[in-house]
Coordinates of C-alpha atoms in Angstrom, one line a residue:
Chain A
M7 CA -35.6 -6.2 6.4
R8 CA -34.3 -7.8 9.0
N9 CA -31.3 -8.4 9.9
V10 CA -29.2 -11.1 9.8
T11 CA -25.8 -13.4 10.8
V12 CA -23.4 -14.7 8.7
E13 CA -24.6 -18.1 10.1
E14 CA -28.5 -16.8 9.1
A15 CA -27.6 -15.8 5.0
A16 CA -25.4 -19.4 4.9
A17 CA -28.8 -21.1 5.7
L18 CA -30.6 -18.7 3.6
L19 CA -28.2 -19.8 0.9
R20 CA -28.4 -23.4 1.1
G21 CA -31.9 -23.5 1.0
Q22 CA -32.0 -21.9 -2.4
D23 CA -31.7 -22.4 -5.9
Q24 CA -30.9 -20.3 -9.6
I25 CA -28.7 -17.5 -7.3
L26 CA -28.4 -13.9 -9.2
I27 CA -25.6 -11.8 -7.8
L28 CA -25.4 -8.2 -8.4
T29 CA -22.8 -5.8 -7.9
H30 CA -23.0 -2.1 -7.7
R31 CA -22.3 0.1 -11.1
S32 CA -19.3 1.3 -12.5
P33 CA -17.5 -2.1 -10.4
D34 CA -14.5 -2.0 -7.8
G35 CA -12.7 -4.7 -6.6
D36 CA -14.7 -5.2 -3.9
T37 CA -18.6 -5.4 -4.8
L38 CA -16.1 -8.1 -8.0
G39 CA -14.2 -9.9 -5.3
S40 CA -17.2 -10.1 -2.8
G41 CA -19.6 -11.2 -5.9
F42 CA -17.0 -14.1 -7.4
A43 CA -15.9 -15.2 -4.2
L44 CA -19.4 -15.9 -3.6
L45 CA -20.5 -17.6 -7.0
R46 CA -17.6 -19.7 -7.1
A47 CA -18.6 -20.8 -3.3
L48 CA -22.4 -21.5 -4.4
L49 CA -20.9 -22.9 -7.6
S50 CA -18.7 -25.5 -5.5
C51 CA -21.7 -26.7 -3.8
G52 CA -23.5 -27.7 -7.1
K53 CA -25.9 -24.5 -7.5
R54 CA -26.9 -22.4 -10.3
A55 CA -25.5 -19.5 -10.2
R56 CA -24.6 -16.4 -12.5
L57 CA -23.1 -12.7 -11.5
L58 CA -24.7 -9.4 -13.0
C59 CA -23.6 -5.5 -13.1
S60 CA -25.1 -2.9 -15.3
D61 CA -21.6 -1.7 -16.5
P62 CA -18.6 -3.8 -18.4
I63 CA -16.5 -5.6 -16.6
P64 CA -13.1 -3.8 -16.6
A65 CA -10.6 -6.0 -18.2
K66 CA -8.1 -5.7 -15.3
Y67 CA -10.4 -7.8 -13.2
E68 CA -11.0 -10.2 -15.5
Y69 CA -9.2 -12.6 -13.9
L70 CA -12.1 -13.1 -11.1
R71 CA -14.4 -14.6 -13.4
R72 CA -11.5 -17.0 -15.1
G73 CA -13.2 -20.3 -16.0
I74 CA -16.5 -19.5 -14.3
S75 CA -18.4 -20.0 -17.3
D76 CA -22.6 -18.0 -18.3
A77 CA -25.1 -20.3 -16.7
D78 CA -28.9 -19.8 -17.7
F79 CA -32.0 -19.1 -15.3
A80 CA -34.8 -17.4 -13.8
P81 CA -33.6 -15.9 -10.7
A82 CA -35.3 -17.6 -8.3
F83 CA -33.0 -15.9 -5.8
V84 CA -31.1 -12.6 -6.2
V85 CA -28.0 -11.5 -4.1
A86 CA -26.7 -7.9 -3.8
V87 CA -23.0 -7.3 -2.2
D88 CA -21.1 -4.3 -1.6
I89 CA -24.2 -2.0 -2.6
A90 CA -25.4 0.4 -0.2
D91 CA -28.8 1.5 -2.0
E92 CA -30.8 0.2 -4.9
K93 CA -30.2 3.1 -6.9
L94 CA -26.2 2.2 -7.2
L95 CA -27.3 -1.3 -9.0
G96 CA -27.3 1.1 -11.9
A97 CA -30.4 1.7 -14.6
P98 CA -31.0 -1.8 -15.9
L99 CA -30.5 -3.6 -13.1
E100 CA -32.6 -1.3 -10.4
A101 CA -35.4 -1.4 -13.6
Q102 CA -35.5 -4.9 -13.2
Y103 CA -34.6 -6.1 -9.6
A104 CA -35.0 -3.0 -7.4
G105 CA -37.6 -4.4 -4.7
R106 CA -36.6 -8.2 -5.4
I107 CA -33.2 -8.3 -3.4
D108 CA -34.1 -10.9 -1.5
L109 CA -30.2 -10.9 0.5
C110 CA -27.9 -8.2 1.0
V111 CA -24.0 -8.2 1.9
D112 CA -22.7 -5.1 2.4
H113 CA -19.9 -3.1 5.2
H114 CA -21.5 0.7 4.2
L115 CA -23.1 1.8 7.3
S116 CA -25.4 4.5 5.3
N117 CA -27.3 0.6 3.7
T118 CA -30.5 1.5 3.4
G119 CA -32.1 -1.7 4.1
Y120 CA -34.1 -2.0 0.5
A121 CA -33.2 -6.3 1.4
K122 CA -35.5 -8.8 2.5
A123 CA -32.6 -9.6 5.2
L124 CA -29.6 -7.9 5.3
L125 CA -25.5 -9.2 6.3
L126 CA -24.2 -6.1 7.0
R127 CA -21.1 -5.0 9.7
E128 CA -18.8 -2.4 9.5
C129 CA -15.5 -3.4 8.3
A130 CA -13.0 -2.3 5.3
A131 CA -14.5 -4.4 2.8
T132 CA -17.6 -6.3 1.9
C133 CA -14.9 -9.3 1.5
E134 CA -14.6 -9.8 4.8
L135 CA -17.9 -10.4 5.1
I136 CA -17.6 -12.9 2.5
E137 CA -15.1 -14.7 3.8
P138 CA -16.5 -16.2 7.0
L139 CA -20.3 -17.1 4.7
V140 CA -18.4 -19.3 2.1
R141 CA -16.9 -21.3 4.9
A142 CA -20.2 -21.3 6.7
L143 CA -21.6 -22.7 3.3
G144 CA -18.9 -25.7 4.1
C145 CA -17.1 -24.3 1.1
R146 CA -13.1 -24.7 0.9
V147 CA -11.1 -20.9 0.0
T148 CA -9.6 -22.1 -3.0
P149 CA -7.0 -20.2 -4.6
A150 CA -9.6 -18.7 -7.3
I151 CA -11.6 -17.8 -4.0
A152 CA -9.2 -15.9 -1.8
D153 CA -7.7 -13.9 -5.4
C154 CA -11.3 -12.6 -5.4
I155 CA -11.4 -12.4 -1.0
Y156 CA -8.0 -10.8 -1.5
T157 CA -8.5 -8.6 -4.4
G158 CA -11.9 -7.1 -2.4
L159 CA -9.6 -6.7 0.8
S160 CA -6.3 -4.2 -1.7
T161 CA -8.6 -2.3 -3.4
D162 CA -11.3 -1.1 -0.8
T163 CA -8.0 -0.1 1.9
G164 CA -5.3 0.9 -0.9
C165 CA -3.6 -1.5 -0.1
F166 CA -3.5 -1.3 3.4
R167 CA -2.8 2.1 3.4
Y168 CA -6.1 3.5 4.7
S169 CA -7.3 4.0 8.0
N170 CA -10.5 1.5 7.5
V171 CA -7.5 -1.3 7.8
T172 CA -8.2 -3.3 11.1
P173 CA -6.5 -6.6 12.3
E174 CA -8.6 -8.9 10.8
T175 CA -8.3 -7.5 7.9
F176 CA -4.2 -8.0 8.1
E177 CA -5.2 -11.5 9.2
L178 CA -8.0 -11.9 6.7
A179 CA -5.3 -10.4 4.1
A180 CA -2.3 -13.5 6.2
E181 CA -5.2 -16.2 5.6
M182 CA -6.1 -15.2 1.8
L183 CA -1.9 -15.9 1.3
R184 CA -1.9 -19.4 2.7
A185 CA -4.8 -20.2 0.7
G186 CA -2.9 -19.4 -2.7
A187 CA -4.1 -15.8 -3.5
D188 CA -1.8 -14.6 -6.0
F189 CA -1.1 -11.0 -4.6
D190 CA 1.9 -10.2 -6.5
N191 CA 0.2 -10.1 -9.9
I192 CA -2.9 -8.5 -8.5
N193 CA -0.8 -5.6 -6.6
R194 CA 1.0 -5.0 -9.4
V195 CA -2.0 -5.1 -11.8
M196 CA -4.1 -3.1 -9.5
F197 CA -1.7 -0.7 -7.2
E198 CA 1.7 -1.1 -9.5
T199 CA 1.0 -0.1 -13.3
K200 CA 0.4 2.9 -14.7
T201 CA 0.0 3.1 -18.3
K202 CA 1.5 5.7 -20.5
T203 CA -2.3 7.1 -21.0
Y204 CA -2.4 6.8 -17.3
L205 CA 0.4 8.9 -16.9
K206 CA -0.7 11.7 -19.8
L207 CA -4.6 11.5 -18.1
E208 CA -2.6 12.0 -14.2
A209 CA -0.6 15.6 -15.8
L210 CA -3.7 16.9 -17.3
V211 CA -6.0 16.1 -13.4
L212 CA -2.8 17.6 -11.9
A213 CA -3.4 21.0 -14.4
S214 CA -6.8 21.4 -13.0
L215 CA -5.8 21.6 -9.0
E216 CA -8.0 24.1 -7.2
L217 CA -7.0 24.7 -3.9
H218 CA -10.0 25.9 -1.2
F219 CA -9.7 27.6 2.1
G220 CA -5.6 28.1 3.0
G221 CA -5.1 24.9 0.8
R222 CA -6.9 22.1 3.4
C223 CA -9.0 21.0 0.6
A224 CA -7.5 20.2 -2.9
A225 CA -9.9 19.6 -5.9
V226 CA -9.5 18.1 -9.6
T227 CA -11.8 18.0 -12.2
I228 CA -11.1 14.8 -14.8
T229 CA -13.8 16.1 -17.8
Q230 CA -14.4 13.4 -21.1
E231 CA -11.9 15.6 -23.3
M232 CA -9.4 14.9 -20.9
F233 CA -10.5 11.0 -21.8
R234 CA -10.3 11.8 -25.2
E235 CA -6.8 13.7 -25.3
S236 CA -5.0 11.6 -22.9
G237 CA -6.3 7.9 -24.7
S238 CA -7.8 6.9 -21.3
N239 CA -11.3 6.0 -19.7
E240 CA -13.0 5.5 -16.4
T241 CA -11.4 2.3 -15.7
E242 CA -7.7 4.1 -15.8
C243 CA -9.4 6.7 -12.9
D244 CA -9.5 4.5 -9.6
G245 CA -6.7 5.7 -8.1
I246 CA -7.0 9.1 -9.1
A247 CA -9.3 10.3 -6.4
S248 CA -7.3 9.6 -3.8
L249 CA -4.5 12.6 -5.2
P250 CA -6.0 15.8 -3.9
R251 CA -6.1 14.5 -0.5
K252 CA -1.9 13.9 -1.2
I253 CA -1.0 17.0 -1.1
E254 CA 0.9 18.5 2.2
G255 CA -1.8 20.8 4.4
V256 CA -4.5 19.0 2.8
E257 CA -7.8 17.5 4.3
V258 CA -10.3 16.7 2.4
G259 CA -9.8 15.9 -1.2
L260 CA -12.4 16.5 -4.0
T261 CA -12.8 14.6 -7.4
L262 CA -14.8 15.3 -10.1
R263 CA -15.4 13.2 -12.7
E264 CA -17.2 13.8 -16.0
R265 CA -19.8 10.9 -17.0
A266 CA -20.1 10.8 -20.5
D267 CA -23.9 11.8 -20.4
G268 CA -22.6 15.0 -18.2
S269 CA -23.0 14.2 -14.6
F270 CA -20.1 14.0 -12.9
K271 CA -19.7 11.4 -10.0
V272 CA -17.7 13.2 -7.0
S273 CA -15.8 11.2 -5.0
V274 CA -15.1 12.7 -1.3
R275 CA -11.5 11.5 0.7
T276 CA -10.7 13.1 3.8
Y277 CA -8.5 12.8 6.9
A278 CA -9.7 12.4 10.4
P279 CA -11.6 13.9 12.0
Y280 CA -13.1 15.2 9.1
D281 CA -16.1 13.2 7.5
A282 CA -17.1 12.9 4.1
S283 CA -20.3 11.1 4.1
A284 CA -21.2 14.1 5.4
V285 CA -20.4 16.3 3.2
C286 CA -21.5 14.4 0.9
A287 CA -25.1 13.9 2.2
A288 CA -25.5 17.1 1.7
L289 CA -25.4 16.4 -2.4
G290 CA -27.7 13.2 -1.4
G291 CA -24.8 10.7 -1.3
G292 CA -23.0 9.0 0.8
G293 CA -20.5 6.5 1.9
H294 CA -17.8 5.9 5.0
A295 CA -15.9 8.9 7.2
R296 CA -12.8 9.1 5.2
A297 CA -14.5 8.2 1.3
A298 CA -17.4 9.2 0.2
G299 CA -19.5 9.7 -2.9
C300 CA -22.5 12.0 -4.6
E301 CA -23.8 13.5 -7.9
I302 CA -23.7 16.7 -9.5
D303 CA -26.3 17.0 -12.7
K304 CA -25.1 18.2 -16.0
N305 CA -27.0 21.3 -15.9
D306 CA -26.1 21.9 -12.1
L307 CA -22.6 21.9 -11.9
A308 CA -21.8 25.6 -11.1
A309 CA -24.5 25.2 -8.6
G310 CA -23.7 22.1 -8.0
K311 CA -19.6 22.8 -7.1
A312 CA -20.5 25.8 -5.3
R313 CA -23.0 23.5 -2.6
L314 CA -20.0 20.8 -2.3
L315 CA -17.3 23.3 -1.6
S316 CA -20.1 25.2 1.0
A317 CA -20.2 21.8 2.6
V318 CA -16.8 21.0 3.0
Q319 CA -16.6 24.6 4.6
R320 CA -19.7 23.6 6.9
E321 CA -17.5 20.5 7.7
L322 CA -13.5 22.4 8.1
E323 CA -15.1 24.4 10.8
A324 CA -17.6 21.8 12.5
R325 CA -14.9 20.1 13.7
Chain B
M3 CA 31.1 -15.9 12.8
R4 CA 28.7 -17.6 14.0
N5 CA 24.5 -17.6 13.1
V6 CA 22.1 -17.8 16.5
T7 CA 18.8 -17.8 17.3
V8 CA 16.5 -15.2 18.3
E9 CA 16.9 -16.7 22.4
E10 CA 20.7 -16.8 21.7
A11 CA 20.8 -13.2 20.4
A12 CA 18.1 -12.2 23.8
A13 CA 20.8 -13.8 26.2
L14 CA 24.3 -12.4 24.0
L15 CA 22.4 -8.6 24.8
R16 CA 20.5 -9.7 28.8
G17 CA 24.2 -10.3 29.4
Q18 CA 25.3 -6.7 28.4
D19 CA 25.0 -3.1 29.7
Q20 CA 25.9 0.0 28.1
I21 CA 24.5 -0.7 24.5
L22 CA 25.5 0.9 21.4
I23 CA 23.1 -0.1 18.4
L24 CA 23.7 0.9 14.9
T25 CA 21.8 1.5 11.5
H26 CA 23.4 2.5 8.0
R27 CA 23.6 5.4 6.2
S28 CA 20.7 7.2 4.7
P29 CA 19.0 5.9 7.2
D30 CA 15.3 3.8 6.1
G31 CA 12.0 3.7 8.1
D32 CA 13.3 -0.6 8.8
T33 CA 16.6 0.1 10.1
L34 CA 15.0 3.1 12.1
G35 CA 12.1 1.3 13.7
S36 CA 14.5 -2.1 14.1
G37 CA 16.6 0.7 15.9
F38 CA 14.2 2.2 18.0
A39 CA 12.5 -0.4 18.6
L40 CA 15.2 -2.6 20.0
L41 CA 17.0 0.6 22.0
R42 CA 13.2 1.4 23.4
A43 CA 13.0 -2.2 25.0
L44 CA 16.7 -2.5 26.2
L45 CA 16.0 1.3 28.2
S46 CA 12.7 -0.5 29.3
C47 CA 14.7 -3.4 30.9
G48 CA 17.5 -1.2 32.8
K49 CA 20.0 -1.0 29.9
R50 CA 21.9 2.0 29.4
A51 CA 21.5 2.3 25.1
R52 CA 22.0 4.3 22.3
L53 CA 21.8 4.3 18.9
L54 CA 24.0 6.1 16.0
C55 CA 24.2 6.9 12.9
S56 CA 26.2 8.3 10.1
D57 CA 23.3 10.5 8.7
P58 CA 21.0 12.8 10.3
I59 CA 17.5 11.7 11.3
P60 CA 15.1 12.8 8.2
A61 CA 12.6 14.7 10.1
K62 CA 9.8 12.0 8.8
Y63 CA 11.2 9.7 11.3
E64 CA 11.5 12.3 14.1
Y65 CA 8.6 9.9 15.9
L66 CA 10.6 6.6 16.0
R67 CA 12.3 8.5 19.2
R68 CA 10.4 10.8 20.8
G69 CA 10.6 11.2 24.5
I70 CA 14.5 9.0 24.0
S71 CA 16.6 11.0 26.1
D72 CA 20.7 10.6 25.0
A73 CA 22.9 8.4 26.7
D74 CA 26.4 8.9 27.6
F75 CA 28.6 5.9 28.0
A76 CA 31.4 3.8 26.4
P77 CA 29.7 1.1 24.6
A78 CA 30.7 -1.9 25.6
F79 CA 28.8 -4.1 23.1
V80 CA 27.6 -3.3 19.6
V81 CA 24.6 -4.3 17.6
A82 CA 24.3 -3.7 14.1
V83 CA 20.3 -3.2 12.6
D84 CA 19.7 -3.8 8.6
I85 CA 22.8 -3.8 7.7
A86 CA 24.5 -6.4 5.6
D87 CA 27.8 -5.0 4.8
E88 CA 29.5 -2.5 7.3
K89 CA 30.3 -0.1 4.4
L90 CA 27.1 0.7 4.3
L91 CA 27.3 1.8 8.2
G92 CA 28.3 4.8 6.3
A93 CA 32.3 6.6 6.5
P94 CA 32.5 7.9 10.1
L95 CA 30.6 5.1 11.9
E96 CA 32.3 2.2 9.7
A97 CA 35.9 3.8 10.7
Q98 CA 34.9 4.1 14.1
Y99 CA 33.0 0.4 14.2
A100 CA 34.2 -1.9 11.6
G101 CA 35.0 -5.2 12.7
R102 CA 33.7 -4.6 16.4
I103 CA 29.9 -5.7 15.8
D104 CA 29.2 -7.8 18.6
L105 CA 25.7 -8.9 16.9
C106 CA 24.0 -8.1 13.7
V107 CA 20.0 -8.3 13.0
D108 CA 19.0 -8.1 9.5
H109 CA 17.4 -9.8 7.0
H110 CA 19.5 -9.9 4.2
L111 CA 20.5 -12.5 2.5
S112 CA 23.7 -11.2 0.9
N113 CA 24.4 -10.3 4.3
T114 CA 28.7 -10.3 4.5
G115 CA 28.8 -12.1 8.2
Y116 CA 31.2 -8.9 9.2
A117 CA 29.2 -9.8 13.1
K118 CA 30.2 -12.2 15.8
A119 CA 27.3 -13.3 16.5
L120 CA 24.1 -12.7 13.2
L121 CA 20.7 -13.1 13.2
L122 CA 19.1 -13.9 10.4
R123 CA 15.8 -14.7 8.4
E124 CA 15.2 -13.5 4.7
C125 CA 11.6 -12.1 5.7
A126 CA 10.2 -8.2 4.3
A127 CA 12.2 -6.3 7.4
T128 CA 14.6 -7.0 10.0
C129 CA 11.7 -5.5 12.0
E130 CA 10.0 -9.0 11.9
L131 CA 13.2 -10.4 13.9
I132 CA 13.6 -6.8 16.1
E133 CA 10.0 -8.0 17.5
P134 CA 10.2 -11.5 18.8
L135 CA 13.8 -10.5 20.1
V136 CA 12.0 -7.7 21.8
R137 CA 9.7 -9.9 23.5
A138 CA 12.6 -13.0 23.7
L139 CA 14.0 -10.0 26.1
G140 CA 10.8 -10.2 27.8
C141 CA 9.5 -6.6 27.6
R142 CA 6.6 -5.5 26.5
V143 CA 5.2 -4.7 22.8
T144 CA 4.6 -1.0 24.1
P145 CA 2.3 1.0 21.5
A146 CA 5.7 2.8 20.9
I147 CA 7.8 0.1 20.3
A148 CA 4.7 -1.0 17.8
D149 CA 5.2 1.9 16.1
C150 CA 8.9 1.2 15.3
I151 CA 8.0 -2.4 14.4
Y152 CA 4.8 -0.9 12.0
T153 CA 7.0 1.6 10.2
G154 CA 9.6 -1.0 9.6
L155 CA 7.2 -3.5 8.1
S156 CA 5.1 -0.9 5.9
T157 CA 8.3 0.9 4.5
D158 CA 10.5 -2.1 3.4
T159 CA 6.8 -3.4 1.9
G160 CA 5.8 -0.7 0.1
C161 CA 2.9 -0.3 2.6
F162 CA 2.3 -4.3 2.1
R163 CA 2.3 -3.5 -2.2
Y164 CA 5.5 -5.9 -2.4
S165 CA 6.2 -9.4 -3.3
N166 CA 8.2 -10.1 0.0
V167 CA 5.5 -9.8 2.2
T168 CA 4.4 -13.0 3.7
P169 CA 1.4 -14.4 6.0
E170 CA 3.5 -13.5 8.6
T171 CA 4.3 -9.6 7.8
F172 CA 0.8 -9.2 8.1
E173 CA -0.1 -11.1 11.3
L174 CA 2.9 -9.3 12.7
A175 CA 1.2 -6.1 10.9
A176 CA -2.3 -7.1 13.0
E177 CA -0.2 -7.8 16.3
M178 CA 1.7 -4.4 16.3
L179 CA -2.0 -2.4 15.4
R180 CA -3.5 -4.5 18.9
A181 CA -0.6 -3.4 20.2
G182 CA -1.7 0.4 19.9
A183 CA 0.8 1.6 16.7
D184 CA -0.5 5.0 15.3
F185 CA -0.8 3.1 11.5
D186 CA -3.0 6.2 10.1
N187 CA -0.7 8.5 10.8
I188 CA 3.0 6.3 10.1
N189 CA 0.8 5.5 6.9
R190 CA 0.4 9.2 6.1
V191 CA 2.9 10.2 6.6
M192 CA 5.2 8.1 5.1
F193 CA 2.7 6.8 2.2
E194 CA 0.2 9.9 1.5
T195 CA 1.5 12.5 2.1
K196 CA 3.6 14.7 -1.5
T197 CA 5.5 17.3 -0.3
K198 CA 4.8 20.5 -3.1
T199 CA 8.7 20.3 -3.2
Y200 CA 8.2 16.7 -3.9
L201 CA 5.9 16.8 -6.9
K202 CA 7.9 19.2 -8.0
L203 CA 10.7 17.0 -8.2
E204 CA 8.9 14.1 -9.3
A205 CA 7.9 15.9 -12.6
L206 CA 11.1 17.4 -12.8
V207 CA 12.6 12.9 -12.7
L208 CA 10.0 12.0 -14.9
A209 CA 11.2 14.0 -17.7
S210 CA 14.9 12.4 -17.6
L211 CA 12.5 9.3 -18.2
E212 CA 14.5 6.9 -20.2
L213 CA 13.5 3.2 -22.2
H214 CA 15.8 0.6 -22.7
F215 CA 15.6 -2.4 -24.5
G216 CA 11.8 -2.6 -25.8
G217 CA 10.8 -0.6 -23.1
R218 CA 11.5 -3.6 -21.1
C219 CA 14.2 -0.9 -18.9
A220 CA 12.9 1.9 -17.3
A221 CA 15.4 4.4 -15.7
V222 CA 15.8 7.6 -13.8
T223 CA 18.0 10.3 -12.7
I224 CA 18.1 12.4 -9.5
T225 CA 20.6 15.1 -9.6
Q226 CA 21.2 17.8 -7.6
E227 CA 20.5 20.5 -9.7
M228 CA 17.0 18.9 -9.6
F229 CA 16.8 19.3 -5.7
R230 CA 17.5 22.9 -6.2
E231 CA 15.6 23.4 -8.6
S232 CA 12.6 22.0 -6.7
G233 CA 13.5 22.5 -3.4
S234 CA 13.6 18.6 -2.5
N235 CA 16.1 16.5 -1.2
E236 CA 17.7 13.0 -0.3
T237 CA 14.7 12.0 2.3
E238 CA 11.8 12.9 -0.2
C239 CA 13.2 9.7 -2.9
D240 CA 12.2 6.7 -1.1
G241 CA 9.1 6.9 -3.3
I242 CA 11.0 7.6 -6.2
A243 CA 13.1 4.6 -6.6
S244 CA 9.9 2.3 -7.0
L245 CA 8.5 4.7 -10.1
P246 CA 10.5 3.7 -13.6
R247 CA 9.0 -0.2 -12.4
K248 CA 5.0 1.0 -12.8
I249 CA 5.4 1.9 -15.7
E250 CA 3.3 -1.2 -18.3
G251 CA 5.6 -3.4 -19.7
V252 CA 8.9 -2.2 -17.9
E253 CA 10.2 -5.5 -15.7
V254 CA 13.7 -3.8 -14.0
G255 CA 13.6 0.2 -12.9
L256 CA 17.0 1.6 -12.4
T257 CA 17.1 4.9 -10.3
L258 CA 20.6 6.7 -10.1
R259 CA 20.9 9.7 -7.7
E260 CA 23.8 12.2 -7.4
R261 CA 24.9 12.4 -4.0
A262 CA 26.4 15.9 -3.2
D263 CA 29.9 13.8 -3.3
G264 CA 28.9 13.9 -6.7
S265 CA 28.7 9.4 -6.4
F266 CA 26.0 8.2 -7.4
K267 CA 23.8 5.5 -5.7
V268 CA 21.9 3.1 -7.5
S269 CA 18.3 1.8 -6.9
V270 CA 17.4 -1.6 -9.0
R271 CA 13.1 -2.9 -8.4
T272 CA 12.2 -5.8 -10.6
Y273 CA 9.6 -8.0 -11.2
A274 CA 10.2 -11.5 -11.6
P275 CA 11.9 -13.2 -12.4
Y276 CA 14.8 -11.0 -12.6
D277 CA 17.1 -10.7 -10.3
A278 CA 17.5 -7.0 -8.7
S279 CA 21.0 -8.4 -6.5
A280 CA 22.3 -10.4 -9.6
V281 CA 22.1 -6.6 -11.7
C282 CA 24.1 -4.7 -8.6
A283 CA 26.7 -7.7 -8.1
A284 CA 27.8 -6.7 -11.2
L285 CA 28.6 -3.3 -9.8
G286 CA 30.0 -4.6 -6.2
G287 CA 26.1 -4.3 -5.2
G288 CA 23.9 -6.4 -3.6
G289 CA 19.9 -6.7 -1.8
H290 CA 17.5 -8.1 -2.6
A291 CA 15.6 -10.7 -5.4
R292 CA 13.6 -7.5 -6.0
A293 CA 15.3 -4.5 -4.7
A294 CA 18.6 -3.7 -4.4
G295 CA 21.2 -1.2 -4.4
C296 CA 24.9 -0.3 -6.0
E297 CA 26.9 2.6 -6.6
I298 CA 29.0 4.9 -9.6
D299 CA 31.4 6.5 -8.6
K300 CA 30.9 10.0 -9.6
N301 CA 34.4 9.8 -12.3
D302 CA 32.6 6.9 -13.3
L303 CA 29.5 8.4 -14.8
A304 CA 29.2 6.4 -18.3
A305 CA 31.1 3.5 -17.9
G306 CA 29.3 3.1 -14.9
K307 CA 26.0 3.0 -16.4
A308 CA 27.1 1.2 -19.4
R309 CA 28.3 -1.4 -17.1
L310 CA 24.8 -1.1 -15.2
L311 CA 22.9 -1.7 -18.2
S312 CA 24.5 -4.4 -19.9
A313 CA 24.3 -5.9 -16.3
V314 CA 20.2 -5.1 -17.0
Q315 CA 20.3 -6.4 -20.4
R316 CA 22.5 -9.8 -19.3
E317 CA 19.9 -10.9 -16.7
L318 CA 16.6 -10.3 -19.3
E319 CA 18.3 -12.1 -21.7
A320 CA 19.1 -14.5 -19.1
R321 CA 15.0 -15.9 -18.4

């Protein structure tokens, strides 16, 4: 693995054709915004390119790929966007492409260095690296690309609310508005709309609220049963991970979401100085200082949850 | 009344001393952020200045005035910030200062032109006009002033989520971060913290939800009884005004909040193209295209609400 600059990454891409872009499983606005922005830029340069994801793309992100038709070719160059670890490709893509990633563009300092070339900088969203890459490719930031970049910026920052926001994040957002990003509709879909099924799910989830360590840690659980009862599903869960931390006095918020296979995806959100990635590292996960994730096996729920709470306690006591 | 530029407003202030700054009643982050930013700038220029509000300043805004001591003097020059109409001064300040406002800095196009000089531009927050005014006064934007400006910007845009955000809003936010605004703590207090009393109030308010016109309009009511039952109060209501519009399919959201005197403050939030200020104008109120307000008298609740819903219906049918 070697680290590359934006210009070196652009040079690599310019020399290639038949480019495959991979996003992470359970795709979010940043991996999809990054992927489709890069895809649109490559297509506008006359390259053959396409994007793959192990999971279906949620309907609310449909606008990111509007107007793009699927290309069919044998990939000659593989790019991963916003993927810290090959495991996060998801089973089908991991089986096919692990060890074969030519370039990775990512903003997670925990990146495992699996790609041949790595464009990495810690910033609020991978999209903050994709935008200069698009320009280094000589491409215009069209309104459609601006939509993609704005989507990554806004979704990875809770619409500019989290501590990962920097002056550069705001400046790039300003540029994307000037480039024609339809921010009003994107915000409406991403942040302002609660479906009736989501409201039902939220009520069920709040009823599962547990407080630990004198109210400094709050945990909620989302089960498959709750999805059935509310009519909601995984794609509506983005906002719930930030709920527990919102309760007054809570420093560490935990969300345990049951997958269809019975395993649990854990999201950890903290306030400074508590380190979410340190908590998740204790369970083999990782991420950022304020937002990280890990997994609990379906046969290990009770013990896994106990390990998680121990890790939270250690973190609360260490600072 | 004459319209003035930022430079003319700064020249007016430079020629004065014993300056009184007035904010609107039920003070929000923009009127207080604007007022305290200007106050801090004037004090740093060696002027005597102070700020008044008809209502107590909510505890969560306490940081805006940290370190400022009260000055006592007979005002020689009166400035109103973020006040579209003298009525919004609130009874005590209106009685004393109506007809005596020398300068008004405001971003409401509905401004009634009550001041001798008016610095008005339609932008997301009055703070967007205060920041250049501070610089035109020759003052440095200190971290404390940056906190004030950032507070106005972020609270009037729902933390950069509403359609009133422009590239300039983002650019000013970037500058305020560079000037040392403690945005992480401000966001945490303004947008991320839900008290247990607020969560109780929200549940009571959601139970009052009514849908009208095929689900295109949602209305909630906040009563004094709900404050008593939840232990919450007016100062925790800022977020609730945006709740009804968040429900899928809703174009116009209404929040009716009962005051201690039994009158109702109505907040109207719309999505484009529906005009919130047109709805409120029908009841003698006003504001912006997407967010506006009006009043319903305590002896007129049923009829007032009927007029409000008629105005909403006309607006929904007119577009």
